[in-house]
Amino acid sequence: MAMALVLLAGVLLPCPGEFLPFKKRFMKVNGVECSHHSECVSDCCLMNLDHGGAFCAPKARIAMLCLFQTKGALNVICPCQSGLSCISKDPICSHRCHLI
């Protein structure tokens, strides 16, 4: 009897992926073309200045060049990963990701 219930539960219960929000299941990974940062898992749609178009790119890591997240569709440089802040420690230097 118990085995029958286990088998029945396996058939009737949805797959674990079914519980993911709709948006997360269809997000684009890094390197895939995009038209808006909200389409990317990394939340960064980077403009390809050499060849046109745009692609999903990872957010900047510590000491990498960064820009604040824009409200626009595309970025020229991605913002920092979570836990890092995009600041300039020197007025002459460009912004970089730092731990604060």
PDB file of C-alpha atoms in Angstrom:
ATOM      1  CA  MET A   1       0.000   0.000   0.000  1.00  0.00           C
ATOM      2  CA  ALA A   2       2.767   2.434   0.917  1.00  0.00           C
ATOM      3  CA  MET A   3       4.604   1.684  -2.312  1.00  0.00           C
ATOM      4  CA  ALA A   4       1.468   2.444  -4.316  1.00  0.00           C
ATOM      5  CA  LEU A   5       1.162   5.838  -2.609  1.00  0.00           C
ATOM      6  CA  VAL A   6       4.809   6.663  -3.362  1.00  0.00           C
ATOM      7  CA  LEU A   7       4.356   5.770  -7.037  1.00  0.00           C
ATOM      8  CA  LEU A   8       1.115   7.758  -7.240  1.00  0.00           C
ATOM      9  CA  ALA A   9       2.743  10.794  -5.612  1.00  0.00           C
ATOM     10  CA  GLY A  10       5.588  10.625  -8.127  1.00  0.00           C
ATOM     11  CA  VAL A  11       3.111  10.774 -10.991  1.00  0.00           C
ATOM     12  CA  LEU A  12       0.832  13.466  -9.583  1.00  0.00           C
ATOM     13  CA  LEU A  13       3.381  15.893  -8.097  1.00  0.00           C
ATOM     14  CA  PRO A  14       4.885  18.481 -10.464  1.00  0.00           C
ATOM     15  CA  CYS A  15       8.581  18.494 -11.317  1.00  0.00           C
ATOM     16  CA  PRO A  16      10.841  20.699  -9.132  1.00  0.00           C
ATOM     17  CA  GLY A  17      11.353  23.110 -12.055  1.00  0.00           C
ATOM     18  CA  GLU A  18       7.622  23.765 -12.171  1.00  0.00           C
ATOM     19  CA  PHE A  19       7.857  25.770  -8.958  1.00  0.00           C
ATOM     20  CA  LEU A  20      10.352  28.256 -10.416  1.00  0.00           C
ATOM     21  CA  PRO A  21       8.867  31.620 -11.338  1.00  0.00           C
ATOM     22  CA  PHE A  22       7.938  31.848 -15.031  1.00  0.00           C
ATOM     23  CA  LYS A  23      10.557  34.564 -15.652  1.00  0.00           C
ATOM     24  CA  LYS A  24      13.480  32.554 -14.212  1.00  0.00           C
ATOM     25  CA  ARG A  25      12.786  29.520 -16.422  1.00  0.00           C
ATOM     26  CA  PHE A  26      13.193  31.543 -19.616  1.00  0.00           C
ATOM     27  CA  MET A  27      16.135  33.790 -18.684  1.00  0.00           C
ATOM     28  CA  LYS A  28      19.092  33.949 -21.077  1.00  0.00           C
ATOM     29  CA  VAL A  29      22.583  32.841 -20.086  1.00  0.00           C
ATOM     30  CA  ASN A  30      25.811  34.754 -20.734  1.00  0.00           C
ATOM     31  CA  GLY A  31      26.784  35.031 -24.396  1.00  0.00           C
ATOM     32  CA  VAL A  32      23.229  34.822 -25.755  1.00  0.00           C
ATOM     33  CA  GLU A  33      21.800  37.790 -27.702  1.00  0.00           C
ATOM     34  CA  CYS A  34      19.494  40.089 -25.746  1.00  0.00           C
ATOM     35  CA  SER A  35      17.641  43.356 -26.158  1.00  0.00           C
ATOM     36  CA  HIS A  36      17.103  44.302 -22.491  1.00  0.00           C
ATOM     37  CA  HIS A  37      19.016  43.598 -19.268  1.00  0.00           C
ATOM     38  CA  SER A  38      15.926  42.038 -17.682  1.00  0.00           C
ATOM     39  CA  GLU A  39      16.195  39.121 -20.161  1.00  0.00           C
ATOM     40  CA  CYS A  40      19.554  37.983 -18.752  1.00  0.00           C
ATOM     41  CA  VAL A  41      20.255  35.782 -15.741  1.00  0.00           C
ATOM     42  CA  SER A  42      23.063  38.213 -14.847  1.00  0.00           C
ATOM     43  CA  ASP A  43      20.759  41.241 -15.313  1.00  0.00           C
ATOM     44  CA  CYS A  44      23.315  42.736 -17.718  1.00  0.00           C
ATOM     45  CA  CYS A  45      22.707  43.102 -21.467  1.00  0.00           C
ATOM     46  CA  LEU A  46      25.994  44.450 -22.849  1.00  0.00           C
ATOM     47  CA  MET A  47      26.236  46.362 -26.137  1.00  0.00           C
ATOM     48  CA  ASN A  48      28.664  44.901 -28.662  1.00  0.00           C
ATOM     49  CA  LEU A  49      30.327  48.045 -29.969  1.00  0.00           C
ATOM     50  CA  ASP A  50      32.452  46.138 -32.525  1.00  0.00           C
ATOM     51  CA  HIS A  51      29.783  44.074 -34.260  1.00  0.00           C
ATOM     52  CA  GLY A  52      26.507  45.687 -33.205  1.00  0.00           C
ATOM     53  CA  GLY A  53      23.754  44.005 -31.267  1.00  0.00           C
ATOM     54  CA  ALA A  54      23.962  43.010 -27.631  1.00  0.00           C
ATOM     55  CA  PHE A  55      24.558  39.904 -25.513  1.00  0.00           C
ATOM     56  CA  CYS A  56      24.111  38.797 -21.917  1.00  0.00           C
ATOM     57  CA  ALA A  57      27.314  39.275 -19.914  1.00  0.00           C
ATOM     58  CA  PRO A  58      28.356  38.600 -16.319  1.00  0.00           C
ATOM     59  CA  LYS A  59      28.398  41.451 -13.829  1.00  0.00           C
ATOM     60  CA  ALA A  60      31.779  42.971 -12.979  1.00  0.00           C
ATOM     61  CA  ARG A  61      33.906  41.312 -10.286  1.00  0.00           C
ATOM     62  CA  ILE A  62      36.107  43.029  -7.709  1.00  0.00           C
ATOM     63  CA  ALA A  63      38.518  45.639  -9.171  1.00  0.00           C
ATOM     64  CA  MET A  64      36.883  45.417 -12.631  1.00  0.00           C
ATOM     65  CA  LEU A  65      35.543  48.458 -14.497  1.00  0.00           C
ATOM     66  CA  CYS A  66      31.881  49.092 -13.803  1.00  0.00           C
ATOM     67  CA  LEU A  67      28.948  51.421 -14.340  1.00  0.00           C
ATOM     68  CA  PHE A  68      25.889  51.785 -12.162  1.00  0.00           C
ATOM     69  CA  GLN A  69      22.901  49.771 -13.376  1.00  0.00           C
ATOM     70  CA  THR A  70      20.986  51.906 -15.808  1.00  0.00           C
ATOM     71  CA  LYS A  71      17.231  51.979 -16.315  1.00  0.00           C
ATOM     72  CA  GLY A  72      17.847  51.649 -20.058  1.00  0.00           C
ATOM     73  CA  ALA A  73      17.822  48.470 -22.084  1.00  0.00           C
ATOM     74  CA  LEU A  74      21.573  48.061 -22.717  1.00  0.00           C
ATOM     75  CA  ASN A  75      24.811  48.642 -20.826  1.00  0.00           C
ATOM     76  CA  VAL A  76      28.208  49.755 -22.131  1.00  0.00           C
ATOM     77  CA  ILE A  77      29.898  48.283 -19.038  1.00  0.00           C
ATOM     78  CA  CYS A  78      28.108  45.977 -16.587  1.00  0.00           C
ATOM     79  CA  PRO A  79      27.450  46.949 -12.972  1.00  0.00           C
ATOM     80  CA  CYS A  80      29.086  45.077 -10.063  1.00  0.00           C
ATOM     81  CA  GLN A  81      28.191  41.680  -8.704  1.00  0.00           C
ATOM     82  CA  SER A  82      26.113  41.519  -5.540  1.00  0.00           C
ATOM     83  CA  GLY A  83      27.993  42.742  -2.466  1.00  0.00           C
ATOM     84  CA  LEU A  84      30.283  45.072  -4.421  1.00  0.00           C
ATOM     85  CA  SER A  85      29.891  48.805  -5.010  1.00  0.00           C
ATOM     86  CA  CYS A  86      30.811  50.729  -8.132  1.00  0.00           C
ATOM     87  CA  ILE A  87      32.962  53.595  -6.857  1.00  0.00           C
ATOM     88  CA  SER A  88      36.015  55.599  -7.838  1.00  0.00           C
ATOM     89  CA  LYS A  89      38.686  55.919  -5.156  1.00  0.00           C
ATOM     90  CA  ASP A  90      40.467  58.542  -7.247  1.00  0.00           C
ATOM     91  CA  PRO A  91      38.656  61.375  -9.106  1.00  0.00           C
ATOM     92  CA  ILE A  92      40.843  60.807 -12.174  1.00  0.00           C
ATOM     93  CA  CYS A  93      40.310  57.029 -12.399  1.00  0.00           C
ATOM     94  CA  SER A  94      37.206  55.302 -13.717  1.00  0.00           C
ATOM     95  CA  HIS A  95      34.756  53.483 -11.447  1.00  0.00           C
ATOM     96  CA  ARG A  96      35.656  49.975 -10.307  1.00  0.00           C
ATOM     97  CA  CYS A  97      33.950  47.368  -8.151  1.00  0.00           C
ATOM     98  CA  HIS A  98      35.030  47.452  -4.497  1.00  0.00           C
ATOM     99  CA  LEU A  99      33.974  45.869  -1.219  1.00  0.00           C
ATOM    100  CA  ILE A 100      32.685  48.490   1.195  1.00  0.00           C
TER     101      ILE A 100
END
